[in-house]
Coordinates of C-alpha atoms in Angstrom, one line a residue:
Chain A
M12 CA -80.5 -50.2 -32.5
M13 CA -83.7 -50.8 -34.4
I14 CA -83.7 -48.9 -37.6
E15 CA -87.0 -48.9 -39.4
N16 CA -87.4 -47.5 -42.9
D17 CA -89.4 -47.8 -46.0
G18 CA -88.9 -48.0 -49.7
F19 CA -85.7 -49.2 -51.2
L20 CA -82.3 -48.4 -49.7
F21 CA -78.8 -49.2 -50.6
P22 CA -76.8 -50.8 -47.7
N23 CA -74.7 -47.6 -47.3
D24 CA -77.8 -45.4 -47.1
L25 CA -78.6 -46.6 -43.6
H26 CA -76.5 -44.3 -41.6
I27 CA -76.5 -40.5 -41.1
L28 CA -72.8 -39.6 -41.1
W29 CA -73.1 -35.9 -41.2
K30 CA -74.8 -35.3 -37.9
L31 CA -75.7 -32.4 -35.6
M32 CA -72.2 -30.9 -35.7
I33 CA -72.3 -30.6 -39.5
V34 CA -75.6 -28.7 -39.0
M35 CA -73.9 -26.5 -36.5
Y36 CA -70.9 -25.9 -38.7
P37 CA -72.7 -23.8 -41.4
Y38 CA -74.8 -22.3 -38.7
V39 CA -71.9 -21.0 -36.7
T40 CA -69.9 -19.8 -39.7
G41 CA -73.0 -18.2 -41.0
L42 CA -73.3 -16.2 -37.8
V43 CA -69.6 -15.1 -38.3
A44 CA -70.2 -14.0 -41.9
G45 CA -73.5 -12.3 -41.2
A46 CA -72.3 -10.3 -38.2
F47 CA -69.2 -9.2 -40.1
I48 CA -71.2 -8.1 -43.2
L49 CA -73.5 -6.1 -40.9
A50 CA -70.4 -4.5 -39.3
S51 CA -69.2 -3.5 -42.7
L52 CA -72.4 -1.6 -43.4
Y53 CA -71.1 0.8 -40.8
H54 CA -67.4 0.6 -41.3
V55 CA -67.3 0.6 -45.1
F56 CA -70.6 2.0 -46.2
H57 CA -70.9 4.5 -43.4
R58 CA -74.4 3.7 -42.4
N59 CA -74.0 5.9 -39.4
E60 CA -77.2 4.9 -37.7
L61 CA -75.6 1.5 -37.2
R62 CA -72.8 3.0 -35.1
P63 CA -74.1 1.5 -31.8
I64 CA -73.6 -2.0 -33.1
G65 CA -70.4 -1.4 -35.1
R66 CA -68.1 -2.8 -32.5
L67 CA -70.5 -5.4 -31.1
S68 CA -71.0 -7.1 -34.4
L69 CA -67.3 -7.4 -35.1
V70 CA -66.6 -8.8 -31.6
A71 CA -69.6 -11.2 -32.0
S72 CA -68.2 -12.3 -35.4
L73 CA -64.8 -13.1 -33.7
G74 CA -66.5 -15.0 -30.9
F75 CA -68.4 -17.2 -33.3
L76 CA -65.3 -17.6 -35.5
L77 CA -63.4 -18.9 -32.5
A78 CA -66.2 -21.4 -31.8
A79 CA -66.5 -22.6 -35.4
P80 CA -63.7 -25.2 -35.5
A81 CA -65.1 -26.9 -32.4
T82 CA -68.0 -28.2 -34.5
L83 CA -65.6 -29.9 -37.0
Q84 CA -63.3 -31.2 -34.3
L85 CA -66.3 -32.8 -32.6
H86 CA -67.4 -34.3 -35.8
L87 CA -64.1 -35.9 -36.5
G88 CA -63.4 -39.4 -35.3
H89 CA -59.8 -38.5 -34.8
P90 CA -59.8 -34.8 -33.7
E91 CA -56.1 -34.9 -33.1
R92 CA -55.6 -35.3 -36.8
G93 CA -57.6 -32.1 -37.5
F94 CA -54.5 -30.0 -37.9
N95 CA -53.3 -32.2 -40.8
I96 CA -55.6 -30.2 -43.0
M97 CA -53.1 -27.3 -42.6
L98 CA -50.0 -29.5 -42.9
T99 CA -50.8 -31.6 -45.9
P100 CA -53.8 -30.0 -47.6
N101 CA -55.0 -31.8 -50.7
P102 CA -55.6 -29.2 -53.3
S103 CA -58.4 -31.2 -54.9
S104 CA -60.4 -31.1 -51.7
A105 CA -62.8 -28.2 -51.1
M106 CA -62.6 -28.8 -47.4
A107 CA -58.8 -28.5 -47.4
M108 CA -59.1 -24.8 -48.2
F109 CA -61.1 -24.2 -45.0
G110 CA -58.1 -24.0 -42.8
F111 CA -56.5 -21.3 -44.9
I112 CA -59.6 -19.2 -45.5
Y113 CA -60.3 -19.5 -41.8
A114 CA -56.8 -18.4 -40.8
A115 CA -56.7 -15.5 -43.2
Y116 CA -60.1 -14.4 -42.1
L117 CA -59.2 -14.6 -38.4
A118 CA -56.1 -12.5 -38.9
L119 CA -58.1 -9.9 -40.8
L120 CA -60.8 -9.8 -38.1
V121 CA -58.4 -9.5 -35.3
F122 CA -56.5 -6.7 -37.1
E123 CA -59.8 -4.8 -37.7
I124 CA -61.0 -5.2 -34.2
W125 CA -57.7 -4.0 -32.9
L126 CA -57.8 -0.9 -35.1
V127 CA -61.3 -0.1 -34.0
H128 CA -60.4 -0.3 -30.4
R129 CA -56.9 1.2 -30.7
V130 CA -57.6 4.6 -29.2
D131 CA -59.4 3.0 -26.3
I132 CA -56.5 0.7 -25.7
I133 CA -54.2 3.6 -25.4
M134 CA -56.6 5.5 -23.1
L135 CA -56.9 2.5 -20.9
A136 CA -53.1 2.1 -20.8
S137 CA -52.8 5.7 -19.6
R138 CA -55.5 5.2 -16.9
S139 CA -54.5 1.9 -15.4
R140 CA -51.6 0.9 -13.2
G141 CA -49.3 -2.1 -12.8
V142 CA -49.9 -5.3 -14.6
Q143 CA -53.0 -3.9 -16.2
R144 CA -51.1 -1.0 -17.7
W145 CA -48.5 -3.3 -18.9
F146 CA -51.2 -5.5 -20.5
Y147 CA -52.7 -2.6 -22.4
K148 CA -49.3 -1.4 -23.4
V149 CA -48.6 -4.7 -25.1
L150 CA -52.0 -4.6 -26.8
A151 CA -51.2 -1.1 -28.1
L152 CA -48.0 -2.6 -29.5
G153 CA -46.1 0.1 -27.7
V154 CA -47.3 2.9 -30.0
Y155 CA -49.3 5.7 -28.4
D156 CA -49.9 7.8 -31.4
V157 CA -53.5 9.1 -31.2
S158 CA -52.9 12.2 -33.3
E159 CA -55.3 13.3 -36.0
E160 CA -52.9 11.9 -38.7
A161 CA -52.6 8.5 -37.0
R162 CA -56.4 8.3 -36.7
H163 CA -56.6 9.2 -40.3
V164 CA -54.3 6.3 -41.2
D165 CA -56.3 4.0 -39.0
H166 CA -59.4 4.9 -40.8
G167 CA -57.9 4.3 -44.2
V168 CA -56.6 0.9 -43.2
L169 CA -59.9 0.1 -41.6
V170 CA -61.9 0.7 -44.8
V171 CA -59.5 -1.4 -46.8
L172 CA -59.6 -4.2 -44.2
A173 CA -63.4 -4.1 -44.0
A174 CA -63.6 -4.0 -47.8
L175 CA -61.4 -7.0 -48.0
G176 CA -63.4 -8.6 -45.3
I177 CA -66.6 -8.6 -47.3
P178 CA -65.3 -10.9 -50.0
G179 CA -63.6 -12.8 -47.2
A180 CA -66.8 -13.4 -45.3
A181 CA -68.6 -14.2 -48.5
L182 CA -65.8 -16.7 -49.4
L183 CA -65.8 -18.2 -45.9
H184 CA -69.5 -18.9 -46.0
G185 CA -70.1 -19.2 -49.7
Y186 CA -67.7 -22.0 -49.8
V187 CA -69.5 -23.8 -47.0
G188 CA -72.5 -23.7 -49.3
F189 CA -70.3 -24.9 -52.1
I190 CA -69.3 -28.0 -50.2
F191 CA -72.9 -29.1 -50.3
G192 CA -73.7 -27.6 -53.7
A193 CA -70.9 -29.5 -55.3
V194 CA -72.1 -33.0 -54.2
K195 CA -73.4 -34.1 -57.6
A196 CA -74.7 -37.4 -56.3
N197 CA -77.3 -35.7 -54.1
P198 CA -80.0 -33.8 -56.0
W199 CA -81.2 -32.0 -52.8
W200 CA -77.7 -30.4 -52.5
S201 CA -76.3 -30.1 -55.9
T202 CA -77.2 -26.7 -57.1
P203 CA -75.0 -23.6 -58.0
L204 CA -77.5 -21.6 -56.0
M205 CA -76.4 -23.2 -52.8
P206 CA -73.5 -20.8 -51.9
I207 CA -75.8 -17.8 -52.4
I208 CA -78.7 -19.3 -50.4
F209 CA -76.2 -20.1 -47.6
L210 CA -74.8 -16.6 -47.7
C211 CA -78.1 -14.8 -47.6
S212 CA -79.4 -16.9 -44.7
A213 CA -76.1 -16.3 -43.0
I214 CA -76.6 -12.6 -43.2
V215 CA -80.1 -13.1 -41.8
S216 CA -78.8 -15.1 -38.9
G217 CA -76.0 -12.6 -38.3
I218 CA -78.2 -9.6 -38.1
A219 CA -80.8 -11.4 -36.0
M220 CA -78.0 -12.5 -33.6
V221 CA -76.7 -8.9 -33.3
V222 CA -80.3 -7.6 -32.6
I223 CA -80.5 -9.9 -29.7
L224 CA -77.0 -9.3 -28.4
Y225 CA -77.5 -5.6 -28.7
Q226 CA -80.8 -5.6 -26.8
V227 CA -79.6 -7.9 -24.1
G228 CA -76.3 -6.2 -23.8
V229 CA -77.8 -2.8 -23.5
K230 CA -80.1 -4.0 -20.8
F231 CA -77.2 -5.3 -18.8
S232 CA -75.1 -2.2 -19.1
G233 CA -78.0 0.1 -18.2
R234 CA -78.1 2.0 -21.5
R235 CA -80.9 2.8 -23.8
I236 CA -81.6 1.1 -27.1
D237 CA -81.0 3.4 -29.9
A238 CA -84.2 3.7 -31.9
A239 CA -82.7 4.7 -35.2
C240 CA -80.3 1.8 -35.0
M241 CA -83.0 -0.7 -34.2
Q242 CA -85.1 0.6 -37.0
S243 CA -82.2 0.3 -39.4
L244 CA -81.4 -3.2 -38.2
A245 CA -85.1 -4.2 -38.8
R246 CA -85.0 -2.8 -42.3
W247 CA -81.8 -4.7 -43.3
L248 CA -83.1 -7.8 -41.6
W249 CA -86.4 -7.6 -43.5
L250 CA -84.6 -7.1 -46.8
F251 CA -82.3 -10.1 -46.3
V252 CA -85.1 -12.5 -45.0
I253 CA -87.1 -11.7 -48.0
I254 CA -84.2 -12.3 -50.4
S255 CA -83.2 -15.4 -48.5
V256 CA -86.6 -17.0 -48.4
T257 CA -87.2 -16.1 -52.0
L258 CA -84.1 -17.9 -53.1
E259 CA -84.9 -20.9 -51.0
L260 CA -88.3 -21.1 -52.6
L261 CA -87.0 -20.4 -56.1
E262 CA -84.7 -23.4 -55.8
I263 CA -87.7 -25.6 -54.8
M264 CA -90.0 -24.2 -57.4
T265 CA -87.5 -24.9 -60.1
L266 CA -87.2 -28.5 -58.9
A267 CA -91.0 -28.8 -58.8
Y268 CA -91.6 -27.2 -62.1
E269 CA -88.9 -29.2 -63.9
A270 CA -90.4 -32.3 -62.2
A271 CA -87.3 -34.3 -63.2
D272 CA -86.5 -37.7 -61.6
E273 CA -85.3 -36.3 -58.4
W274 CA -88.6 -34.5 -57.7
Q275 CA -90.1 -38.0 -57.0
I276 CA -88.1 -38.2 -53.8
I277 CA -87.7 -34.5 -53.0
K278 CA -91.5 -33.9 -52.9
P279 CA -92.2 -36.6 -50.3
L280 CA -89.0 -35.4 -48.5
L281 CA -90.4 -31.9 -48.1
V282 CA -94.1 -32.7 -47.5
D283 CA -93.8 -35.9 -45.4
Q284 CA -90.4 -36.5 -43.9
L285 CA -89.5 -32.9 -43.2
A286 CA -93.0 -31.5 -42.9
F287 CA -92.4 -30.2 -39.4
S288 CA -88.9 -28.7 -39.8
F289 CA -89.4 -27.5 -43.4
I290 CA -93.0 -26.3 -43.8
G291 CA -93.6 -25.7 -40.1
I292 CA -90.4 -24.1 -39.0
Q293 CA -88.4 -23.0 -42.0
L294 CA -91.4 -21.5 -44.0
I295 CA -94.2 -20.6 -41.6
F296 CA -92.9 -20.1 -38.0
G297 CA -89.4 -18.9 -39.0
A298 CA -90.1 -17.0 -42.2
L299 CA -93.7 -15.9 -42.7
I300 CA -94.3 -14.7 -39.2
P301 CA -91.0 -12.7 -38.9
I302 CA -91.5 -11.2 -42.3
I303 CA -94.9 -9.9 -41.1
L304 CA -93.5 -8.7 -37.8
L305 CA -90.6 -6.9 -39.4
G306 CA -92.9 -5.6 -42.1
I307 CA -94.9 -3.9 -39.3
V308 CA -91.7 -2.4 -37.9
V309 CA -90.5 -1.2 -41.3
L310 CA -93.8 0.0 -42.8
M311 CA -95.6 1.3 -39.8
S312 CA -92.6 2.8 -38.0
R313 CA -94.3 6.1 -37.3
Y314 CA -97.0 4.5 -35.2
L315 CA -94.7 2.4 -33.1
T316 CA -93.4 3.2 -29.6
D317 CA -89.8 2.2 -28.9
Q318 CA -91.0 -0.5 -26.6
I319 CA -93.1 -2.1 -29.3
R320 CA -90.4 -1.8 -32.0
N321 CA -87.8 -3.4 -29.7
T322 CA -90.1 -6.3 -28.8
L323 CA -91.2 -6.9 -32.4
C324 CA -87.5 -7.0 -33.5
F325 CA -86.5 -9.2 -30.6
V326 CA -89.2 -11.8 -31.2
A327 CA -88.7 -11.7 -35.0
S328 CA -84.9 -12.2 -34.5
L329 CA -85.3 -15.2 -32.2
M330 CA -87.6 -16.8 -34.8
L331 CA -85.2 -16.1 -37.6
L332 CA -82.4 -17.7 -35.6
V333 CA -84.5 -20.8 -35.4
Q334 CA -85.4 -20.5 -39.1
V335 CA -81.8 -20.4 -40.2
F336 CA -81.0 -23.4 -38.0
A337 CA -84.0 -25.3 -39.4
M338 CA -82.8 -24.4 -42.9
R339 CA -79.3 -25.9 -42.2
W340 CA -80.9 -28.9 -40.6
N341 CA -83.2 -29.5 -43.6
V342 CA -80.3 -29.2 -46.0
V343 CA -77.8 -31.4 -44.0
I344 CA -80.0 -34.0 -42.5
G345 CA -82.7 -33.8 -45.3
G346 CA -80.0 -34.7 -47.8
Q347 CA -79.1 -37.8 -46.0
I348 CA -82.5 -39.4 -45.1
F349 CA -83.4 -40.4 -48.6
S350 CA -81.7 -43.1 -50.5
K351 CA -79.3 -42.5 -53.4
S352 CA -81.6 -44.8 -55.3
L353 CA -84.2 -42.0 -55.0
R354 CA -86.6 -44.7 -54.0
G355 CA -86.8 -44.8 -50.2
F356 CA -86.2 -43.2 -46.9
R357 CA -84.4 -44.1 -43.7
E358 CA -86.0 -43.0 -40.5
T359 CA -85.3 -39.4 -39.5
Y360 CA -82.3 -38.7 -37.3
F361 CA -82.4 -37.2 -33.8
P362 CA -79.2 -36.3 -32.0
G363 CA -78.5 -37.7 -28.6
L364 CA -78.2 -35.5 -25.5
F365 CA -74.7 -36.3 -24.4
D366 CA -73.2 -37.7 -27.7
K367 CA -70.0 -36.3 -29.1
E368 CA -72.3 -34.8 -31.8
G369 CA -75.1 -34.2 -29.2
I370 CA -77.3 -31.4 -28.0
V371 CA -75.4 -30.4 -24.9
L372 CA -72.1 -29.8 -26.7
A373 CA -74.0 -27.9 -29.5
I374 CA -75.4 -25.6 -26.9
L375 CA -72.0 -25.1 -25.3
I376 CA -70.6 -24.1 -28.7
L377 CA -73.3 -21.4 -29.0
V378 CA -72.8 -20.2 -25.4
F379 CA -69.0 -19.8 -25.9
P380 CA -69.2 -16.7 -28.1
L381 CA -71.6 -15.1 -25.6
V382 CA -69.1 -15.6 -22.8
F383 CA -66.4 -14.4 -25.1
I384 CA -68.2 -11.2 -25.8
A385 CA -68.8 -10.6 -22.1
L386 CA -65.2 -11.2 -21.3
F387 CA -64.0 -9.0 -24.2
N388 CA -66.2 -6.3 -22.8
R389 CA -64.4 -6.3 -19.6
V390 CA -61.1 -5.7 -21.4
L391 CA -62.3 -3.3 -24.0
P392 CA -65.7 -1.6 -24.2
V393 CA -68.0 -3.2 -26.8
F394 CA -70.7 -0.6 -26.9
E395 CA -69.3 2.9 -27.1
P396 CA -65.8 4.3 -27.3
L397 CA -64.6 5.6 -24.0
D398 CA -64.1 9.0 -25.4
A399 CA -65.6 10.2 -28.7
G400 CA -63.8 13.4 -29.3
N401 CA -60.6 14.7 -27.7
A402 CA -58.0 12.0 -27.4
E403 CA -55.2 14.5 -27.8
S404 CA -55.0 15.1 -24.1
L405 CA -54.2 11.6 -23.4
K406 CA -50.5 10.8 -23.5
P407 CA -49.6 7.8 -21.3
Chain B
M14 CA -45.3 7.2 -42.7
E15 CA -44.5 8.8 -39.5
H16 CA -48.0 8.2 -38.1
A17 CA -48.2 4.6 -39.4
K18 CA -45.8 3.1 -36.9
H19 CA -48.4 1.0 -35.3
I20 CA -49.7 -0.3 -38.6
I21 CA -46.1 -1.4 -39.5
R22 CA -45.7 -3.1 -36.2
A23 CA -49.0 -5.0 -36.6
V24 CA -48.0 -6.0 -40.1
L25 CA -44.7 -7.2 -38.8
L26 CA -46.5 -9.3 -36.2
L27 CA -48.6 -10.9 -39.0
V28 CA -45.4 -11.7 -40.9
V29 CA -43.9 -13.3 -37.8
A30 CA -47.1 -15.4 -37.4
V31 CA -46.8 -16.6 -41.0
V32 CA -43.1 -17.3 -40.6
V33 CA -43.8 -19.3 -37.5
F34 CA -46.5 -21.3 -39.3
V35 CA -44.1 -22.0 -42.2
L36 CA -41.4 -23.2 -39.7
V37 CA -43.9 -25.3 -37.7
R38 CA -45.2 -26.8 -40.9
H39 CA -41.7 -27.6 -42.1
F40 CA -40.9 -29.5 -38.9
L41 CA -44.2 -31.3 -38.7
Y42 CA -44.5 -32.2 -42.3
P43 CA -44.3 -36.0 -42.6
K44 CA -41.1 -37.0 -44.2
S45 CA -42.1 -39.4 -46.9
F46 CA -45.4 -37.6 -47.7
G47 CA -46.2 -37.3 -51.4
L48 CA -43.4 -39.5 -52.5
H49 CA -45.7 -41.8 -54.4
G50 CA -49.1 -40.1 -54.2
Y51 CA -51.1 -38.3 -51.6
Y52 CA -50.1 -40.3 -48.6
R53 CA -47.1 -40.9 -46.2
F54 CA -45.1 -43.6 -48.0
D55 CA -43.4 -44.8 -44.8
S56 CA -46.8 -45.9 -43.5
V57 CA -46.7 -48.8 -46.0
A58 CA -43.6 -50.3 -44.4
E59 CA -45.0 -49.6 -40.9
Y60 CA -48.2 -51.5 -41.6
A61 CA -46.3 -54.3 -43.3
S62 CA -44.2 -54.9 -40.2
A63 CA -47.1 -54.6 -37.7
A64 CA -48.0 -57.8 -35.8
P65 CA -51.3 -59.3 -37.0
V66 CA -54.2 -58.8 -34.8
H67 CA -56.7 -61.1 -36.4
G68 CA -56.3 -64.8 -37.3
D69 CA -58.5 -66.8 -39.5
R70 CA -60.8 -69.9 -39.1
G71 CA -57.8 -72.2 -39.2
S72 CA -56.0 -70.4 -36.4
C73 CA -59.0 -71.0 -34.1
A74 CA -59.4 -74.6 -35.4
A75 CA -55.9 -75.4 -34.1
C76 CA -57.3 -75.5 -30.6
H77 CA -61.1 -75.6 -31.1
E78 CA -61.3 -78.3 -33.8
E79 CA -64.8 -79.4 -32.8
K80 CA -66.3 -75.9 -32.8
A81 CA -64.7 -75.2 -36.2
A82 CA -66.2 -78.4 -37.6
T83 CA -69.7 -77.5 -36.3
L84 CA -69.4 -74.1 -37.8
T85 CA -68.3 -75.4 -41.2
R86 CA -71.2 -77.8 -41.4
G87 CA -73.9 -75.2 -40.9
K88 CA -75.2 -72.0 -42.5
H89 CA -72.7 -69.8 -40.6
A90 CA -69.9 -71.5 -42.5
S91 CA -69.1 -68.1 -44.1
V92 CA -69.0 -66.2 -40.9
S93 CA -65.6 -65.7 -39.2
C94 CA -65.2 -66.7 -35.6
E95 CA -63.7 -63.4 -34.8
V96 CA -66.8 -61.5 -35.9
C97 CA -68.8 -62.9 -33.1
H98 CA -66.0 -63.2 -30.6
A99 CA -62.9 -61.0 -30.7
P100 CA -59.6 -60.8 -32.5
L101 CA -57.2 -63.8 -32.0
S102 CA -54.4 -61.7 -30.5
T103 CA -56.5 -60.6 -27.5
H104 CA -56.9 -64.3 -26.6
V105 CA -53.8 -66.1 -27.7
Q106 CA -50.2 -65.0 -27.8
E107 CA -47.4 -67.2 -28.9
E108 CA -49.7 -70.3 -29.2
A109 CA -51.0 -70.1 -25.6
R110 CA -54.2 -68.7 -24.2
V111 CA -53.4 -65.4 -22.4
A112 CA -56.9 -64.1 -21.8
P113 CA -60.4 -65.3 -21.9
M114 CA -62.2 -64.8 -25.2
P115 CA -65.4 -62.8 -24.9
V116 CA -68.7 -64.7 -25.5
D117 CA -71.6 -62.4 -26.4
R118 CA -74.9 -64.2 -26.0
S119 CA -77.1 -61.1 -26.5
M120 CA -79.7 -60.6 -29.1
Q121 CA -77.8 -57.6 -30.4
L122 CA -75.0 -59.8 -31.7
C123 CA -77.5 -61.6 -34.0
A124 CA -79.3 -58.4 -34.8
T125 CA -76.2 -56.9 -36.4
C126 CA -76.7 -59.4 -39.3
H127 CA -80.3 -60.6 -39.0
Q128 CA -82.4 -57.5 -38.0
K129 CA -84.9 -56.9 -40.8
L130 CA -83.7 -54.0 -43.0
V131 CA -84.8 -52.9 -46.4
A132 CA -81.2 -52.4 -47.3
R133 CA -80.3 -56.1 -47.0
P134 CA -80.5 -58.5 -49.9
K135 CA -84.0 -60.1 -50.2
G136 CA -82.8 -63.7 -49.9
F137 CA -80.9 -63.1 -46.7
P138 CA -82.5 -64.6 -43.6
Q139 CA -84.0 -61.7 -41.7
V140 CA -86.4 -61.5 -38.8
V141 CA -88.0 -58.6 -36.9
L142 CA -86.4 -58.6 -33.4
P143 CA -87.5 -59.1 -30.7
D144 CA -90.9 -60.0 -32.2
H145 CA -89.6 -63.2 -33.8
A146 CA -88.6 -64.8 -30.6
V147 CA -91.8 -63.7 -28.9
E148 CA -93.8 -65.2 -31.7
K149 CA -92.0 -68.5 -31.2
G150 CA -93.1 -68.4 -27.6
A151 CA -89.8 -67.5 -25.9
Q152 CA -89.2 -65.1 -23.0
I153 CA -86.8 -62.3 -23.9
T154 CA -83.7 -62.9 -21.8
N155 CA -80.0 -62.6 -22.4
G156 CA -79.2 -65.6 -24.6
V157 CA -82.7 -66.1 -25.9
C158 CA -81.6 -66.9 -29.4
Q159 CA -79.5 -69.8 -28.2
E160 CA -82.6 -71.5 -26.8
C161 CA -83.6 -72.5 -30.3
H162 CA -80.5 -71.8 -32.4
N163 CA -77.0 -73.0 -32.0
A164 CA -74.9 -69.9 -32.7
H165 CA -72.3 -72.1 -34.4
N166 CA -74.9 -74.0 -36.5
P167 CA -78.1 -72.1 -36.5
S168 CA -80.3 -74.7 -38.2
E169 CA -79.4 -77.4 -35.8

């Protein structure tokens, strides 16, 4: 009830309208795009050392994609009107395009996952009985062609899909950055760099999420963590954190060096209002430390045991997941706690526990994809194909 | 093409999905949408024919003449009765009282307009709540403001 604040505010500056769910929205779509782009490194660019996570990252991407609209629905005052964005989209609204980009991307992702698992589906159809068999038959669309030629066709289509998926993922997430970057009234958001910054940190969060899912998943299924794969993940992760943090700092250095009007408010925003979440989490805890940890993995790989490498990667990934969340928070909330007059602040916002845009629901949204992956794994193996080589012998 | 049968089926499935979407959209698309701009034109007529929910000062005055007179005399003259109470239609239907009108005596009611905020115009009377009442020597209870201020004429 009591709202304290200081400086000068306009009457409409008092409320934070884009709350926790709008922080979650770019976070979750970022995980989608990041995991997908990682998968493409294997499926399109044939980084074969990434094979162990080729399927996992696609399925993770789908899981988070399915969870993404929940953030927007929870944000809406009238969720039942959410679908209108598909019925009567206003072409002058950046948001209106979301529905279509989302749907196209979903179709592409499902198609790709289906192709990747197709041979397994057919094998499972041939092994199972009754309802289960019927289920896998439908999944296979009634075609049991696992011949060399058919696989060749699969592979061709897969490369095309994945190649289409890269701009798709970049679009899906770059445009989320654009929604902020295009708000010209807000100097903390309005920059053409925004889509790129969002995209790079999305890749960071996606890879970090896959590192964690892979390590945990492997533990649960009693396999061993592939050292070459983990080393490669660490290398990519390191590269993208460095790019991402550099871009984030570049943006701020430009603002600081230009020292235009808006710097008067952005400086206190960063060093006072957001001191903890920006300097503490986004720069030091979430970026500097993981960069050092991953640097050790990348540069001193020869001296590391698998155990140490895995632990370093795991810890760094957890920290990076926090970093990217903090970055989203600092953008979304940070952009709303200062007045459009550039002369005052409202008090910082903290989400409630059980609110519609509260902490419990946010956690559930993040748990959903994990459950999804676990369930998916019961239907189709997420880690390794059932049979690497001779599928010829299997005719259902 | 012989070995691309599954791809063709998958693509057909996609086409079916698109067709279904187009059909669904066709049936759900609001009829008068976009006729005169980016909205459903029928909604104009719907709103015009809706029964009014709120009244005005005069509509309360018809039965609460004395209260209305008190209000008009004081500093709250510009404040509508329904802001502090509730819409007319919840209380009166066809010129007869159908349900009690809520009476909110809490400090929060006054705080919505009088809590000190930088975003309010300077000249507007603002106090820091609940400190103000404590300073004046009152106990914080429900209805504390009414001990010294008449809600209908606060300077009385």
